[in-house]
Coordinates of C-alpha atoms in Angstrom, one line a residue:
M318 CA 99.0 86.8 89.5
G319 CA 95.8 89.1 89.4
Q320 CA 92.8 88.2 88.5
A321 CA 90.1 89.1 86.4
L322 CA 86.7 90.7 87.3
P323 CA 83.7 89.1 85.7
G324 CA 83.2 91.3 82.3
S325 CA 85.9 93.1 83.1
F326 CA 90.0 92.9 81.5
P327 CA 93.4 90.9 83.0
C328 CA 95.0 92.3 85.9
A329 CA 98.2 91.7 85.3
N330 CA 100.3 93.5 87.4
G331 CA 103.4 93.9 87.4
W332 CA 104.7 94.3 90.7
T333 CA 108.0 93.4 91.5
P334 CA 108.3 90.8 94.8
S335 CA 110.8 90.9 97.7
V336 CA 111.0 88.0 98.1
A337 CA 109.6 85.4 95.4
V338 CA 110.1 81.6 96.9
G339 CA 109.3 78.1 95.0
H340 CA 109.4 74.6 95.2
F341 CA 111.1 74.1 98.8
G342 CA 109.2 72.3 101.8
R343 CA 109.6 75.2 104.6
V344 CA 110.1 78.7 103.7
T345 CA 110.6 81.5 106.8
L346 CA 110.7 85.4 107.2
S347 CA 110.8 86.7 110.8
R348 CA 111.6 90.3 112.1
N349 CA 111.9 92.2 108.5
V350 CA 111.7 95.3 107.5
F351 CA 109.9 95.3 104.1
E352 CA 109.0 99.3 103.3
D353 CA 108.3 101.1 100.0
I354 CA 108.2 97.6 98.3
D355 CA 106.1 95.9 95.7
V356 CA 105.1 93.1 97.2
A357 CA 107.1 91.4 100.2
M358 CA 106.5 87.5 99.2
Q359 CA 105.1 86.3 96.6
P360 CA 105.4 81.7 95.9
F361 CA 106.0 80.4 92.6
G362 CA 106.1 76.6 92.5
E363 CA 105.1 74.2 95.3
I364 CA 105.2 75.1 98.7
D365 CA 105.3 72.9 102.1
Y366 CA 105.4 75.6 104.9
A367 CA 105.5 79.4 104.4
T368 CA 106.1 80.8 107.9
F369 CA 105.5 84.9 107.7
S370 CA 106.6 86.5 111.5
H371 CA 107.2 89.2 113.3
N372 CA 107.9 91.3 110.3
T373 CA 106.2 94.7 110.0
V374 CA 105.3 96.1 106.1
T375 CA 105.0 99.5 105.4
R376 CA 104.1 101.7 102.4
A377 CA 103.8 98.4 99.7
N378 CA 102.2 99.4 96.9
G379 CA 100.4 95.7 95.5
N380 CA 98.8 93.0 97.1
T381 CA 102.0 92.3 99.9
I382 CA 101.4 88.4 100.3
F383 CA 100.0 86.3 98.2
M384 CA 99.1 83.1 100.0
T385 CA 98.6 80.3 97.0
G386 CA 99.3 76.9 96.0
R387 CA 98.9 73.4 98.8
T388 CA 100.9 75.5 101.6
V389 CA 100.3 75.9 104.9
W390 CA 100.9 79.4 106.1
D391 CA 101.6 81.0 109.7
I392 CA 101.4 85.3 109.0
S393 CA 101.2 86.2 112.4
S394 CA 102.0 89.0 114.7
N395 CA 103.0 91.2 111.8
V396 CA 102.3 95.1 111.5
F397 CA 100.8 96.2 107.8
T398 CA 101.1 99.7 108.0
R399 CA 100.3 102.5 105.5
D400 CA 100.4 100.8 102.3
I401 CA 98.8 102.5 99.7
P402 CA 99.5 101.5 96.7
S403 CA 101.1 104.7 93.8
R404 CA 100.1 103.8 90.6
L405 CA 96.3 102.2 89.5
F406 CA 95.8 98.8 89.7
P407 CA 92.8 97.6 88.1
C408 CA 91.2 94.9 90.0
G409 CA 92.4 96.6 93.6
T410 CA 95.4 95.3 96.3
T411 CA 95.3 94.5 99.9
D412 CA 97.3 93.4 102.3
V413 CA 97.1 89.5 102.2
M414 CA 95.5 87.8 99.4
I415 CA 94.0 84.4 100.3
G416 CA 93.9 82.7 96.8
Q417 CA 92.9 79.3 95.5
L418 CA 91.5 75.7 96.9
G419 CA 94.4 73.9 99.2
V420 CA 95.3 76.8 100.8
Q421 CA 95.9 76.7 104.7
G422 CA 97.0 78.2 108.0
T423 CA 96.3 80.8 110.3
I424 CA 96.6 84.8 110.2
S425 CA 96.4 85.7 113.6
G426 CA 98.2 88.1 116.0
N427 CA 98.7 90.7 113.1
E428 CA 97.9 94.3 112.6
F429 CA 96.6 96.0 109.6
G430 CA 96.2 99.8 109.5
W431 CA 95.7 102.5 106.7
R432 CA 95.7 100.4 103.6
G433 CA 94.8 102.9 101.0
E434 CA 94.2 102.2 97.4
H435 CA 94.6 104.5 94.2
P436 CA 91.9 106.5 93.4
S437 CA 90.6 104.7 90.6
A438 CA 91.0 101.4 91.9
P439 CA 88.3 98.6 94.3
D440 CA 89.9 96.6 97.4
G441 CA 92.0 98.4 100.0
C442 CA 91.0 95.9 101.9
A443 CA 93.4 94.4 104.9
I444 CA 92.4 90.3 104.5
D445 CA 91.3 89.9 100.6
Y446 CA 89.7 85.9 100.6
E447 CA 89.6 84.6 97.0
G448 CA 88.2 81.7 95.0
G449 CA 87.3 78.8 96.6
S450 CA 89.9 79.3 99.5
A451 CA 88.4 77.8 102.6
G452 CA 91.1 76.0 104.3
V453 CA 92.4 80.0 106.5
V454 CA 91.6 80.8 109.8
V455 CA 91.2 84.6 110.5
S456 CA 91.6 85.3 114.2
D457 CA 92.6 87.9 116.8
N458 CA 93.5 90.2 114.4
L459 CA 93.3 94.2 114.9
L460 CA 91.9 96.1 111.8
H461 CA 91.4 100.0 111.7
D462 CA 91.7 102.8 109.0
S463 CA 91.1 100.5 105.8
V464 CA 89.7 102.2 103.1
G465 CA 87.6 99.0 101.7
A466 CA 86.8 96.2 104.2
G467 CA 89.2 94.7 107.2
V468 CA 88.2 91.3 105.2
M469 CA 86.3 90.8 102.3
V470 CA 85.3 87.5 101.5
Y471 CA 84.6 86.0 97.9
G472 CA 84.4 83.0 96.0
L473 CA 82.2 79.9 96.1
S474 CA 79.3 80.2 98.5
D475 CA 79.2 76.3 99.8
R476 CA 83.2 77.4 101.6
K477 CA 83.4 77.9 105.2
R478 CA 85.8 80.3 106.3
N479 CA 86.4 81.1 110.4
I480 CA 86.8 84.7 111.2
S481 CA 87.0 85.4 114.7
D482 CA 88.5 87.8 117.8
A483 CA 89.1 90.1 115.8
K484 CA 88.9 93.4 116.7
I485 CA 87.2 96.0 113.3
V486 CA 87.8 100.2 113.8

């Protein structure tokens, strides 16, 4: 995973996912603690429904969750805290990376706090819309003390993004 910025070099990351998931109808990760990890959840292959709820993620080094594929996601009631990479990833890191057309779902009721970044890298944001992703609703989240944006939106200009009821401090 990783995305090359225009005029830059490819962003291979070499991260190790704690949970690598692929080719399932439904996957649920609930009531877990992810501490001192690279990536909490990364899909490899198609998943119909993915739920990541009531988890605590602290001190993650990479992009914590990759929302990819033609998957319906529910990321709710989690705490993401003090996720600061210990090594440089030149394309930046984020807690939830929303990528690709076809991604759908919700990111709601979460707390994203103290997101950091390697001093030489961009981003350091809580939620990052990439590419043409448009089917994700972001609502009722607490985003605070990020070194970068609370929510960063890039991608195709003709796509609608739904961000509501957030408390951004």
